[in-house]
Amino acid sequence: MMFSKQKENRILLLYVLPALIAYLLFKLYPALLGFYYSLTDWNGIDQSYEMIGLANFKEIFADVYFWESIQFTLKYVVVILVVSNVLALLLAVLIESRMKARGLFRTLFYMPNMISMIIGGYMWVFIFTRVIYYLADKWGLAFLDQSWIGDPRYSFIAIIIVSSWGTVGYLMLIYMAALQGVPLQLKEAAVLDGANSWNVFRNVTFPMIQHAFTICIFWSLSSAFQVFDVIYALTGGGPGRATQSVAMNIYEEAFKGNIRYGYATAKSTILFVIVFLLTLAQLKMMKRKEQEL
């Protein structure tokens, strides 16, 4: 019996071996190599470089632009986490409650995920700089007549709109899959006991899709900290540095101007530590919540 179990484990390992090799080569190894280069003064081009220890990390503490980008990214993470998950869950519930055209609505809301967000971002640049101004002029919608990309007050709103447009469809499918697993008998029993739609959702449906909520929060958190393409396409981090995320700050350090690859990888290491700690805290909190429910 023991031999059979060991043989089964070897077969399972054989199946996951290609994915494991790809992960080790293209994820783990570059991450470890990046940490090594964070201890050097390498510029990413020359073959020669020197080990400088923790000098890059010490310099980061005095880097005002980096900490401003951290502050902006944290604000973005909180807002997009709430907006995208609330909209995705709302759409999932509304679509699942329909008897017809579910497939059509699923396709429509998932379509933004089928294109690159760089392309989607440039599409929205046209909307913010052409279409919205046309509507404001022709239909007298004065509240739309704003500088949606050039004004820091509205550029953040524009980024949230485009990011939500690009992520809600994916999260919606996860919630819909979880909603389909909720037994209909439980909801019917709650209705017979006098519960209204909101009480049925709060006391029956939502506790049973808590696992999907954990997955969506985890995915939203990790992807939000790495936001780059939407901001790059819409504002480029501007006006000035008002909408510069951590990923854009690292990109600027590594590939633009005075190229400092070692310094950029040190910033990447700090970002990794922040995301890792927040993810651990989030998973621990959500797992505890699932057990309570």
Short mmCIF file of C-alpha atoms in Angstrom, two decimals:
data_model
loop_
_atom_site.label_atom_id
_atom_site.label_comp_id
_atom_site.label_asym_id
_atom_site.label_seq_id
_atom_site.Cartn_x
_atom_site.Cartn_y
_atom_site.Cartn_z
CA MET A 1 0.00 0.00 0.00
CA MET A 2 2.87 2.33 0.88
CA PHE A 3 4.57 1.56 -2.41
CA SER A 4 1.37 2.31 -4.28
CA LYS A 5 1.07 5.68 -2.55
CA GLN A 6 4.66 6.58 -3.37
CA LYS A 7 4.13 5.59 -6.98
CA GLU A 8 1.02 7.75 -7.12
CA ASN A 9 2.94 10.73 -5.72
CA ARG A 10 5.68 10.27 -8.33
CA ILE A 11 3.08 10.22 -11.09
CA LEU A 12 1.47 13.40 -9.77
CA LEU A 13 4.89 15.05 -9.52
CA LEU A 14 5.59 14.04 -13.11
CA TYR A 15 2.42 15.80 -14.25
CA VAL A 16 3.30 19.07 -12.49
CA LEU A 17 7.00 18.88 -13.38
CA PRO A 18 6.79 21.06 -16.54
CA ALA A 19 4.97 23.81 -14.64
CA LEU A 20 7.39 23.46 -11.72
CA ILE A 21 10.42 23.77 -14.01
CA ALA A 22 8.91 26.83 -15.71
CA TYR A 23 8.22 28.41 -12.30
CA LEU A 24 11.78 27.75 -11.08
CA LEU A 25 13.40 29.07 -14.26
CA PHE A 26 11.22 32.08 -15.02
CA LYS A 27 9.94 33.11 -11.56
CA LEU A 28 12.04 31.93 -8.66
CA TYR A 29 15.49 32.13 -10.27
CA PRO A 30 15.01 35.71 -11.60
CA ALA A 31 13.68 36.75 -8.17
CA LEU A 32 16.75 35.39 -6.38
CA LEU A 33 19.01 36.89 -9.04
CA GLY A 34 17.27 40.22 -8.60
CA PHE A 35 17.97 40.18 -4.88
CA TYR A 36 21.64 39.51 -5.65
CA TYR A 37 21.82 42.45 -8.06
CA SER A 38 20.16 44.69 -5.47
CA LEU A 39 23.42 44.42 -3.54
CA THR A 40 25.44 45.73 -6.50
CA ASP A 41 25.89 48.94 -8.49
CA TRP A 42 25.17 47.23 -11.82
CA ASN A 43 23.65 49.43 -14.52
CA GLY A 44 22.09 46.52 -16.40
CA ILE A 45 24.45 46.83 -19.38
CA ASP A 46 28.11 46.58 -18.36
CA GLN A 47 29.48 43.18 -17.46
CA SER A 48 31.50 44.64 -14.64
CA TYR A 49 29.94 45.75 -11.36
CA GLU A 50 30.83 45.96 -7.69
CA MET A 51 29.20 44.60 -4.57
CA ILE A 52 28.07 47.54 -2.44
CA GLY A 53 26.12 45.67 0.23
CA LEU A 54 23.06 47.47 1.61
CA ALA A 55 23.97 50.88 0.15
CA ASN A 56 21.04 50.78 -2.30
CA PHE A 57 18.57 50.05 0.50
CA LYS A 58 19.98 52.85 2.64
CA GLU A 59 19.59 55.28 -0.28
CA ILE A 60 15.96 54.25 -0.77
CA PHE A 61 15.00 55.57 2.67
CA ALA A 62 15.88 59.08 1.46
CA ASP A 63 14.18 58.64 -1.95
CA VAL A 64 11.15 60.93 -1.69
CA TYR A 65 9.76 59.97 -5.10
CA PHE A 66 9.79 56.27 -4.21
CA TRP A 67 7.82 56.76 -0.98
CA GLU A 68 5.38 59.05 -2.77
CA SER A 69 4.81 56.28 -5.32
CA ILE A 70 4.28 53.84 -2.42
CA GLN A 71 1.67 56.20 -0.97
CA PHE A 72 -0.11 56.52 -4.32
CA THR A 73 -0.02 52.75 -4.86
CA LEU A 74 -1.52 52.07 -1.42
CA LYS A 75 -4.35 54.50 -2.18
CA TYR A 76 -4.91 52.82 -5.53
CA VAL A 77 -4.88 49.33 -3.96
CA VAL A 78 -7.52 50.22 -1.36
CA VAL A 79 -9.87 51.89 -3.86
CA ILE A 80 -9.57 49.31 -6.65
CA LEU A 81 -9.90 46.47 -4.13
CA VAL A 82 -13.27 47.80 -2.96
CA VAL A 83 -14.61 49.05 -6.30
CA SER A 84 -13.70 46.03 -8.43
CA ASN A 85 -14.91 43.40 -5.96
CA VAL A 86 -18.17 45.20 -5.16
CA LEU A 87 -18.98 45.67 -8.86
CA ALA A 88 -17.94 42.12 -9.74
CA LEU A 89 -20.05 40.59 -6.98
CA LEU A 90 -23.02 42.81 -7.87
CA LEU A 91 -22.81 41.86 -11.55
CA ALA A 92 -22.44 38.18 -10.69
CA VAL A 93 -25.57 38.23 -8.53
CA LEU A 94 -27.59 40.19 -11.10
CA ILE A 95 -26.58 37.97 -14.02
CA GLU A 96 -27.14 34.75 -12.07
CA SER A 97 -30.62 35.95 -11.14
CA ARG A 98 -31.57 36.21 -14.82
CA MET A 99 -33.27 33.30 -16.55
CA LYS A 100 -32.16 34.30 -20.05
CA ALA A 101 -29.11 35.79 -21.80
CA ARG A 102 -26.66 34.82 -19.06
CA GLY A 103 -24.07 33.78 -21.62
CA LEU A 104 -24.41 37.06 -23.49
CA PHE A 105 -23.86 39.19 -20.38
CA ARG A 106 -20.95 37.02 -19.23
CA THR A 107 -19.29 37.50 -22.60
CA LEU A 108 -19.90 41.25 -22.70
CA PHE A 109 -18.42 41.92 -19.26
CA TYR A 110 -15.50 39.52 -19.76
CA MET A 111 -14.46 40.93 -23.17
CA PRO A 112 -12.08 43.61 -21.72
CA ASN A 113 -9.94 40.74 -20.37
CA MET A 114 -9.41 39.47 -23.90
CA ILE A 115 -7.25 42.44 -24.91
CA SER A 116 -4.06 43.88 -23.49
CA MET A 117 -4.60 46.63 -20.93
CA ILE A 118 -2.04 48.73 -22.81
CA ILE A 119 -4.35 48.66 -25.84
CA GLY A 120 -7.38 49.17 -23.62
CA GLY A 121 -5.65 52.10 -21.94
CA TYR A 122 -5.01 53.84 -25.26
CA MET A 123 -8.64 53.23 -26.23
CA TRP A 124 -9.71 55.00 -23.06
CA VAL A 125 -7.30 57.85 -23.77
CA PHE A 126 -9.34 58.50 -26.92
CA ILE A 127 -12.55 58.35 -24.87
CA PHE A 128 -11.27 60.75 -22.20
CA THR A 129 -9.74 63.22 -24.66
CA ARG A 130 -12.28 63.08 -27.50
CA VAL A 131 -15.56 61.34 -26.77
CA ILE A 132 -16.24 62.83 -23.34
CA TYR A 133 -15.51 66.38 -24.55
CA TYR A 134 -17.85 65.80 -27.50
CA LEU A 135 -20.64 64.67 -25.16
CA ALA A 136 -20.00 67.63 -22.87
CA ASP A 137 -20.27 70.08 -25.78
CA LYS A 138 -23.18 68.52 -27.68
CA TRP A 139 -25.34 67.42 -24.77
CA GLY A 140 -24.47 70.17 -22.31
CA LEU A 141 -23.00 67.77 -19.71
CA ALA A 142 -20.80 70.31 -17.97
CA PHE A 143 -19.68 67.90 -15.24
CA LEU A 144 -17.91 65.84 -17.92
CA ASP A 145 -15.94 68.84 -19.19
CA GLN A 146 -12.86 68.11 -17.08
CA SER A 147 -9.23 67.34 -17.77
CA TRP A 148 -9.56 63.63 -17.00
CA ILE A 149 -5.90 62.87 -17.68
CA GLY A 150 -4.10 66.17 -17.13
CA ASP A 151 -5.64 67.11 -13.76
CA PRO A 152 -4.44 65.08 -10.71
CA ARG A 153 -7.90 65.34 -9.13
CA TYR A 154 -9.51 63.50 -12.04
CA SER A 155 -6.64 61.39 -13.39
CA PHE A 156 -6.88 59.06 -10.38
CA ILE A 157 -10.60 58.61 -11.07
CA ALA A 158 -9.81 57.85 -14.72
CA ILE A 159 -7.27 55.22 -13.68
CA ILE A 160 -9.79 53.57 -11.35
CA ILE A 161 -12.44 53.53 -14.09
CA VAL A 162 -10.15 51.86 -16.62
CA SER A 163 -8.69 49.41 -14.10
CA SER A 164 -12.16 48.39 -12.96
CA TRP A 165 -13.24 47.98 -16.57
CA GLY A 166 -10.34 45.61 -17.10
CA THR A 167 -10.64 43.50 -13.94
CA VAL A 168 -14.32 43.29 -13.02
CA GLY A 169 -15.15 40.71 -15.70
CA TYR A 170 -12.53 38.25 -14.48
CA LEU A 171 -13.58 38.58 -10.84
CA MET A 172 -17.23 38.31 -11.87
CA LEU A 173 -16.66 34.85 -13.35
CA ILE A 174 -15.10 33.63 -10.10
CA TYR A 175 -18.06 34.90 -8.11
CA MET A 176 -20.52 33.41 -10.59
CA ALA A 177 -18.87 29.99 -10.31
CA ALA A 178 -19.20 30.19 -6.53
CA LEU A 179 -22.83 31.34 -6.70
CA GLN A 180 -23.72 28.36 -8.86
CA GLY A 181 -22.47 26.09 -6.08
CA VAL A 182 -24.90 27.46 -3.48
CA PRO A 183 -27.69 24.90 -2.93
CA LEU A 184 -31.03 26.24 -4.07
CA GLN A 185 -32.79 24.41 -1.22
CA LEU A 186 -31.06 26.57 1.39
CA LYS A 187 -32.20 29.79 -0.25
CA GLU A 188 -35.73 28.49 -0.65
CA ALA A 189 -35.81 27.46 3.01
CA ALA A 190 -34.69 30.96 4.03
CA VAL A 191 -37.46 32.52 1.92
CA LEU A 192 -40.03 30.23 3.52
CA ASP A 193 -38.80 31.41 6.92
CA GLY A 194 -39.63 34.98 5.90
CA ALA A 195 -36.22 36.25 4.80
CA ASN A 196 -36.10 38.91 2.10
CA SER A 197 -33.58 38.94 -0.78
CA TRP A 198 -30.97 40.90 1.17
CA ASN A 199 -31.18 38.63 4.21
CA VAL A 200 -30.92 35.54 2.00
CA PHE A 201 -27.77 36.92 0.39
CA ARG A 202 -26.19 38.07 3.66
CA ASN A 203 -26.96 35.01 5.78
CA VAL A 204 -27.00 32.19 3.24
CA THR A 205 -25.34 33.06 -0.06
CA PHE A 206 -22.36 35.18 1.00
CA PRO A 207 -21.10 32.81 3.74
CA MET A 208 -21.11 29.98 1.20
CA ILE A 209 -19.08 31.94 -1.36
CA GLN A 210 -16.54 33.19 1.18
CA HIS A 211 -13.83 31.06 -0.43
CA ALA A 212 -14.37 32.88 -3.74
CA PHE A 213 -14.25 36.20 -1.93
CA THR A 214 -10.86 35.21 -0.45
CA ILE A 215 -9.52 34.29 -3.90
CA CYS A 216 -10.73 37.53 -5.48
CA ILE A 217 -9.31 39.69 -2.70
CA PHE A 218 -5.98 37.87 -2.93
CA TRP A 219 -5.81 38.27 -6.72
CA SER A 220 -6.92 41.91 -6.59
CA LEU A 221 -4.36 42.76 -3.92
CA SER A 222 -1.39 41.18 -5.66
CA SER A 223 -2.26 42.58 -9.11
CA ALA A 224 -3.06 46.07 -7.80
CA PHE A 225 0.39 46.47 -6.26
CA GLN A 226 1.91 45.67 -9.66
CA VAL A 227 -0.22 48.12 -11.64
CA PHE A 228 1.75 49.53 -14.55
CA ASP A 229 0.10 49.16 -17.95
CA VAL A 230 -3.05 51.18 -17.20
CA ILE A 231 -1.12 54.10 -15.73
CA TYR A 232 1.53 53.94 -18.44
CA ALA A 233 -1.11 54.17 -21.18
CA LEU A 234 -3.31 56.81 -19.54
CA THR A 235 -1.05 59.28 -17.76
CA GLY A 236 2.51 57.96 -17.93
CA GLY A 237 2.70 58.64 -14.19
CA GLY A 238 1.80 62.29 -14.62
CA PRO A 239 0.93 65.04 -14.44
CA GLY A 240 4.38 65.36 -12.94
CA ARG A 241 4.57 62.31 -10.67
CA ALA A 242 1.05 62.60 -9.30
CA THR A 243 -0.05 59.17 -10.56
CA GLN A 244 3.25 57.31 -10.49
CA SER A 245 2.90 53.80 -9.08
CA VAL A 246 5.73 51.81 -7.50
CA ALA A 247 6.07 49.70 -10.65
CA MET A 248 6.44 52.84 -12.77
CA ASN A 249 8.98 54.30 -10.36
CA ILE A 250 11.04 51.09 -10.61
CA TYR A 251 10.71 51.09 -14.40
CA GLU A 252 11.88 54.68 -14.59
CA GLU A 253 14.89 53.88 -12.41
CA ALA A 254 15.89 50.79 -14.39
CA PHE A 255 15.25 51.79 -18.00
CA LYS A 256 15.05 55.58 -18.31
CA GLY A 257 17.54 58.37 -17.75
CA ASN A 258 20.43 57.45 -15.49
CA ILE A 259 20.02 53.65 -15.61
CA ARG A 260 20.61 52.07 -12.20
CA TYR A 261 19.54 48.46 -12.42
CA GLY A 262 20.91 47.48 -9.01
CA TYR A 263 19.07 50.34 -7.33
CA ALA A 264 15.85 49.43 -9.17
CA THR A 265 16.06 45.80 -8.08
CA ALA A 266 16.51 46.98 -4.48
CA LYS A 267 13.22 48.87 -4.84
CA SER A 268 11.66 45.73 -6.32
CA THR A 269 12.83 43.75 -3.31
CA ILE A 270 11.16 46.20 -0.93
CA LEU A 271 7.95 46.03 -2.98
CA PHE A 272 8.07 42.23 -2.81
CA VAL A 273 8.43 42.30 0.97
CA ILE A 274 5.49 44.73 1.33
CA VAL A 275 3.21 42.65 -0.92
CA PHE A 276 4.31 39.40 0.76
CA LEU A 277 3.55 40.66 4.27
CA LEU A 278 0.21 42.19 3.30
CA THR A 279 -0.79 39.03 1.44
CA LEU A 280 0.04 36.85 4.44
CA ALA A 281 -1.98 39.13 6.73
CA GLN A 282 -4.90 39.16 4.29
CA LEU A 283 -4.95 35.39 3.87
CA LYS A 284 -4.75 34.82 7.62
CA MET A 285 -7.59 37.27 8.25
CA MET A 286 -9.80 35.85 5.49
CA LYS A 287 -9.21 32.25 6.57
CA ARG A 288 -10.17 33.15 10.12
CA LYS A 289 -13.31 34.83 8.78
CA GLU A 290 -14.17 31.71 6.76
CA GLN A 291 -13.85 29.52 9.86
CA GLU A 292 -16.11 31.85 11.84
CA LEU A 293 -18.75 31.65 9.11
#
